[in-house]
PDB file of C-alpha atoms in Angstrom:
ATOM      1  CA  MET A   1     163.410 110.021-164.732  1.00  0.00           C
ATOM      2  CA  SER A   2     159.700 110.323-164.038  1.00  0.00           C
ATOM      3  CA  HIS A   3     157.842 109.680-160.849  1.00  0.00           C
ATOM      4  CA  THR A   4     154.245 109.405-162.034  1.00  0.00           C
ATOM      5  CA  ASP A   5     151.533 108.647-159.498  1.00  0.00           C
ATOM      6  CA  PHE A   6     148.087 109.495-160.822  1.00  0.00           C
ATOM      7  CA  SER A   7     146.726 110.103-157.305  1.00  0.00           C
ATOM      8  CA  LYS A   8     149.102 113.062-156.908  1.00  0.00           C
ATOM      9  CA  PRO A   9     149.221 116.305-158.909  1.00  0.00           C
ATOM     10  CA  THR A  10     151.780 115.868-161.691  1.00  0.00           C
ATOM     11  CA  ILE A  11     154.359 118.549-162.376  1.00  0.00           C
ATOM     12  CA  LEU A  12     156.170 118.774-165.724  1.00  0.00           C
ATOM     13  CA  LEU A  13     159.803 119.688-164.974  1.00  0.00           C
ATOM     14  CA  VAL A  14     161.913 120.762-167.973  1.00  0.00           C
ATOM     15  CA  ASP A  15     165.523 121.800-167.411  1.00  0.00           C
ATOM     16  CA  ASP A  16     168.793 120.726-169.012  1.00  0.00           C
ATOM     17  CA  ASP A  17     170.489 120.693-165.590  1.00  0.00           C
ATOM     18  CA  VAL A  18     170.232 117.010-164.618  1.00  0.00           C
ATOM     19  CA  ALA A  19     171.307 117.629-161.008  1.00  0.00           C
ATOM     20  CA  LEU A  20     168.669 120.329-160.562  1.00  0.00           C
ATOM     21  CA  CYS A  21     165.981 118.111-162.097  1.00  0.00           C
ATOM     22  CA  THR A  22     166.926 115.250-159.813  1.00  0.00           C
ATOM     23  CA  ALA A  23     166.931 117.397-156.680  1.00  0.00           C
ATOM     24  CA  VAL A  24     163.668 119.209-157.470  1.00  0.00           C
ATOM     25  CA  SER A  25     161.918 116.027-158.632  1.00  0.00           C
ATOM     26  CA  GLU A  26     162.869 114.139-155.471  1.00  0.00           C
ATOM     27  CA  PHE A  27     161.887 117.094-153.271  1.00  0.00           C
ATOM     28  CA  LEU A  28     158.487 117.435-154.981  1.00  0.00           C
ATOM     29  CA  SER A  29     157.914 113.676-154.751  1.00  0.00           C
ATOM     30  CA  GLN A  30     158.584 113.814-151.011  1.00  0.00           C
ATOM     31  CA  ASN A  31     156.036 116.615-150.729  1.00  0.00           C
ATOM     32  CA  GLY A  32     153.017 115.092-152.439  1.00  0.00           C
ATOM     33  CA  PHE A  33     153.664 115.618-156.140  1.00  0.00           C
ATOM     34  CA  ALA A  34     154.420 113.309-159.043  1.00  0.00           C
ATOM     35  CA  THR A  35     156.885 114.568-161.646  1.00  0.00           C
ATOM     36  CA  VAL A  36     157.516 114.104-165.332  1.00  0.00           C
ATOM     37  CA  VAL A  37     161.070 115.179-166.159  1.00  0.00           C
ATOM     38  CA  ALA A  38     162.549 116.238-169.495  1.00  0.00           C
ATOM     39  CA  TYR A  39     165.881 117.825-170.356  1.00  0.00           C
ATOM     40  CA  GLN A  40     164.745 119.549-173.571  1.00  0.00           C
ATOM     41  CA  GLY A  41     161.620 121.469-174.492  1.00  0.00           C
ATOM     42  CA  SER A  42     160.658 119.122-177.330  1.00  0.00           C
ATOM     43  CA  SER A  43     160.894 116.034-175.115  1.00  0.00           C
ATOM     44  CA  GLY A  44     158.843 117.828-172.464  1.00  0.00           C
ATOM     45  CA  LEU A  45     156.118 118.464-175.026  1.00  0.00           C
ATOM     46  CA  GLN A  46     156.258 114.814-176.158  1.00  0.00           C
ATOM     47  CA  LYS A  47     155.843 113.606-172.584  1.00  0.00           C
ATOM     48  CA  LEU A  48     152.576 115.528-172.353  1.00  0.00           C
ATOM     49  CA  ASP A  49     150.848 113.103-174.712  1.00  0.00           C
ATOM     50  CA  GLY A  50     148.290 111.300-172.577  1.00  0.00           C
ATOM     51  CA  GLN A  51     149.813 112.757-169.409  1.00  0.00           C
ATOM     52  CA  PRO A  52     147.728 115.298-167.492  1.00  0.00           C
ATOM     53  CA  VAL A  53     149.837 117.864-165.662  1.00  0.00           C
ATOM     54  CA  ALA A  54     148.803 120.282-162.934  1.00  0.00           C
ATOM     55  CA  ALA A  55     151.703 122.713-163.488  1.00  0.00           C
ATOM     56  CA  ALA A  56     154.997 123.136-165.319  1.00  0.00           C
ATOM     57  CA  ILE A  57     158.406 124.215-164.039  1.00  0.00           C
ATOM     58  CA  ILE A  58     160.677 125.146-166.928  1.00  0.00           C
ATOM     59  CA  ASP A  59     164.130 126.584-167.490  1.00  0.00           C
ATOM     60  CA  LEU A  60     164.457 129.761-169.511  1.00  0.00           C
ATOM     61  CA  HIS A  61     167.448 128.471-171.486  1.00  0.00           C
ATOM     62  CA  LEU A  62     167.011 125.004-172.992  1.00  0.00           C
ATOM     63  CA  PRO A  63     169.183 123.311-175.644  1.00  0.00           C
ATOM     64  CA  ASP A  64     166.489 123.148-178.330  1.00  0.00           C
ATOM     65  CA  MET A  65     164.221 126.122-177.617  1.00  0.00           C
ATOM     66  CA  THR A  66     163.813 128.967-175.177  1.00  0.00           C
ATOM     67  CA  GLY A  67     161.637 128.734-172.114  1.00  0.00           C
ATOM     68  CA  LEU A  68     159.538 131.483-173.688  1.00  0.00           C
ATOM     69  CA  GLU A  69     158.822 129.282-176.712  1.00  0.00           C
ATOM     70  CA  LEU A  70     158.070 126.331-174.458  1.00  0.00           C
ATOM     71  CA  ALA A  71     155.716 128.416-172.298  1.00  0.00           C
ATOM     72  CA  GLU A  72     153.839 129.574-175.396  1.00  0.00           C
ATOM     73  CA  GLN A  73     153.517 125.997-176.678  1.00  0.00           C
ATOM     74  CA  LEU A  74     152.355 124.760-173.269  1.00  0.00           C
ATOM     75  CA  ARG A  75     149.736 127.526-173.185  1.00  0.00           C
ATOM     76  CA  GLY A  76     148.594 126.557-176.685  1.00  0.00           C
ATOM     77  CA  ARG A  77     148.249 122.879-175.787  1.00  0.00           C
ATOM     78  CA  LEU A  78     147.042 123.049-172.189  1.00  0.00           C
ATOM     79  CA  GLY A  79     145.300 126.399-171.934  1.00  0.00           C
ATOM     80  CA  GLU A  80     145.602 129.571-169.932  1.00  0.00           C
ATOM     81  CA  GLY A  81     144.874 127.906-166.603  1.00  0.00           C
ATOM     82  CA  LEU A  82     148.123 125.922-166.448  1.00  0.00           C
ATOM     83  CA  PRO A  83     150.526 127.399-163.878  1.00  0.00           C
ATOM     84  CA  ILE A  84     153.975 127.826-165.469  1.00  0.00           C
ATOM     85  CA  ILE A  85     156.942 128.586-163.241  1.00  0.00           C
ATOM     86  CA  VAL A  86     160.140 129.655-164.998  1.00  0.00           C
ATOM     87  CA  LEU A  87     163.609 129.166-163.513  1.00  0.00           C
ATOM     88  CA  SER A  88     166.608 131.200-164.661  1.00  0.00           C
ATOM     89  CA  GLY A  89     169.634 133.183-163.641  1.00  0.00           C
ATOM     90  CA  ASP A  90     168.546 136.003-165.976  1.00  0.00           C
ATOM     91  CA  SER A  91     166.371 138.501-164.123  1.00  0.00           C
ATOM     92  CA  SER A  92     166.603 141.493-166.468  1.00  0.00           C
ATOM     93  CA  MET A  93     163.466 143.587-166.957  1.00  0.00           C
ATOM     94  CA  ASP A  94     163.335 142.568-170.640  1.00  0.00           C
ATOM     95  CA  THR A  95     163.328 138.900-169.631  1.00  0.00           C
ATOM     96  CA  LEU A  96     160.675 139.391-166.962  1.00  0.00           C
ATOM     97  CA  ASN A  97     158.441 141.297-169.408  1.00  0.00           C
ATOM     98  CA  SER A  98     158.937 138.583-172.048  1.00  0.00           C
ATOM     99  CA  LEU A  99     158.041 135.876-169.516  1.00  0.00           C
ATOM    100  CA  ALA A 100     154.810 137.650-168.641  1.00  0.00           C
ATOM    101  CA  ALA A 101     153.938 138.027-172.332  1.00  0.00           C
ATOM    102  CA  ALA A 102     154.634 134.311-172.917  1.00  0.00           C
ATOM    103  CA  GLY A 103     152.236 133.339-170.148  1.00  0.00           C
ATOM    104  CA  ALA A 104     154.598 132.502-167.300  1.00  0.00           C
ATOM    105  CA  THR A 105     152.769 132.526-163.985  1.00  0.00           C
ATOM    106  CA  TYR A 106     155.787 132.932-161.729  1.00  0.00           C
ATOM    107  CA  TYR A 107     159.557 133.321-161.953  1.00  0.00           C
ATOM    108  CA  PHE A 108     162.364 132.101-159.678  1.00  0.00           C
ATOM    109  CA  ASN A 109     166.053 132.992-159.866  1.00  0.00           C
ATOM    110  CA  LYS A 110     168.530 130.125-159.878  1.00  0.00           C
ATOM    111  CA  PRO A 111     169.658 128.643-157.654  1.00  0.00           C
ATOM    112  CA  VAL A 112     166.063 128.034-156.658  1.00  0.00           C
ATOM    113  CA  ASN A 113     164.996 127.789-153.040  1.00  0.00           C
ATOM    114  CA  ARG A 114     163.037 124.502-153.100  1.00  0.00           C
ATOM    115  CA  HIS A 115     160.875 125.478-150.123  1.00  0.00           C
ATOM    116  CA  TRP A 116     159.775 128.713-151.794  1.00  0.00           C
ATOM    117  CA  LEU A 117     159.113 126.767-154.985  1.00  0.00           C
ATOM    118  CA  LEU A 118     156.981 124.275-153.066  1.00  0.00           C
ATOM    119  CA  GLN A 119     155.086 127.069-151.324  1.00  0.00           C
ATOM    120  CA  GLN A 120     154.378 128.777-154.658  1.00  0.00           C
ATOM    121  CA  LEU A 121     153.233 125.523-156.283  1.00  0.00           C
ATOM    122  CA  GLN A 122     150.896 124.801-153.390  1.00  0.00           C
ATOM    123  CA  SER A 123     149.405 128.297-153.521  1.00  0.00           C
ATOM    124  CA  LEU A 124     148.928 128.091-157.306  1.00  0.00           C
ATOM    125  CA  LEU A 125     147.305 124.659-157.205  1.00  0.00           C
ATOM    126  CA  HIS A 126     145.352 125.055-153.965  1.00  0.00           C
ATOM    127  CA  PRO A 127     144.639 128.784-153.590  1.00  0.00           C
ATOM    128  CA  ASN A 128     141.807 128.310-151.085  1.00  0.00           C
ATOM    129  CA  ALA A 129     143.980 126.162-148.809  1.00  0.00           C
ATOM    130  CA  ALA A 130     146.807 128.710-149.010  1.00  0.00           C
ATOM    131  CA  ALA A 131     144.427 131.547-148.140  1.00  0.00           C
ATOM    132  CA  ALA A 132     142.983 129.621-145.206  1.00  0.00           C
ATOM    133  CA  LYS A 133     146.484 128.774-143.957  1.00  0.00           C
ATOM    134  CA  SER A 134     147.535 132.436-144.088  1.00  0.00           C
ATOM    135  CA  GLN A 135     144.521 133.387-141.962  1.00  0.00           C
ATOM    136  CA  ASP A 136     145.462 130.940-139.181  1.00  0.00           C
TER     137      ASP A 136
END
């Protein structure tokens, strides 16, 4: 399931929870984003070939690799500027420190509040617009 529209910022969404992927993908599509969806880290990396992405939303626990490994590979392929948001039910200090070391930009506990996720994506991708909006 991918909703790719090259006029919209594309978000790579990698999570093995099909229902979550469907809900988040549809919500993001309704709010001005295109999505590329994968249910495993390796397929998410494959879908990057020839596909520019503005940000990635990834699960910490995937069937074929950890979200930490995926974040490191995304950083290696797409650079330090790519916003990476990690979703997980594990919010231990060890996990949070590992996420920071792997290059995660932001972390959300599951179940994720889609509106907060959208707000964070918008502020990461359009920081000047977010700053101007907060001054209104």
